Amino acid sequence: MHSVANTIKVIDRLDFPILPTYEDNIMGMLLPSYYEYLEQSDKTVKNARKVVLAQGKTKCSLCGCDLEEVYLGRANELLEAHIMLPIAQISRREKITLSDILFLCPACHKLAHTAPELIEEQNLRELVKGR
Ligand SMILES: [Zn+2]
Ligand SMILES: [Zn+2]
């Protein structure tokens, strides 16, 4: 809990938008908003997404759905980058590296942001495995 409180203190000082999706989720809104902000603005993340798409890697790494195939060439719009850095590392503002990024379909990505513990790949995989 201590590290969560610290994180909130740190990210509270940063200037980033709180997404309307989280407005009624007062306890959790800062953190998911910060992750989404990073996912859409961090240079490493943006470049990694471009590279993955250019290599034709258009499958969701969680459910395996091939977005290019299923949505007829729309992977570019649909493939989303997810940062799975644990909260403690985010609060230390460590640089995001390639191994911290997971490429997901919009549904799996939405799921990853429904609970703080699901940010991390292992917890997310266990949930999807249990479907
Ligand atoms: Zn998926
Ligand atoms: Zn994400």
PDB file of N, CA and C and ligand atoms in Angstrom, residues 60 63 105 108, ligand 1:
ATOM      1  N   CYS A  60      -2.849 -10.424 -31.192  1.00  0.00           N
ATOM      2  CA  CYS A  60      -2.917 -10.053 -29.783  1.00  0.00           C
ATOM      3  C   CYS A  60      -2.092 -11.074 -29.011  1.00  0.00           C
ATOM      4  N   CYS A  63      -4.880 -13.176 -26.359  1.00  0.00           N
ATOM      5  CA  CYS A  63      -5.910 -14.111 -26.838  1.00  0.00           C
ATOM      6  C   CYS A  63      -5.551 -14.716 -28.190  1.00  0.00           C
ATOM      7  N   CYS A 105      -5.147  -6.848 -28.419  1.00  0.00           N
ATOM      8  CA  CYS A 105      -6.354  -6.398 -29.104  1.00  0.00           C
ATOM      9  C   CYS A 105      -7.089  -5.463 -28.134  1.00  0.00           C
ATOM     10  N   CYS A 108      -8.671  -7.284 -24.916  1.00  0.00           N
ATOM     11  CA  CYS A 108      -7.707  -7.732 -23.901  1.00  0.00           C
ATOM     12  C   CYS A 108      -7.073  -6.531 -23.211  1.00  0.00           C
TER      13      CYS A 108
HETATM   14 ZN    ZN B   1      -6.784 -10.176 -27.266  1.00  0.00          ZN
END
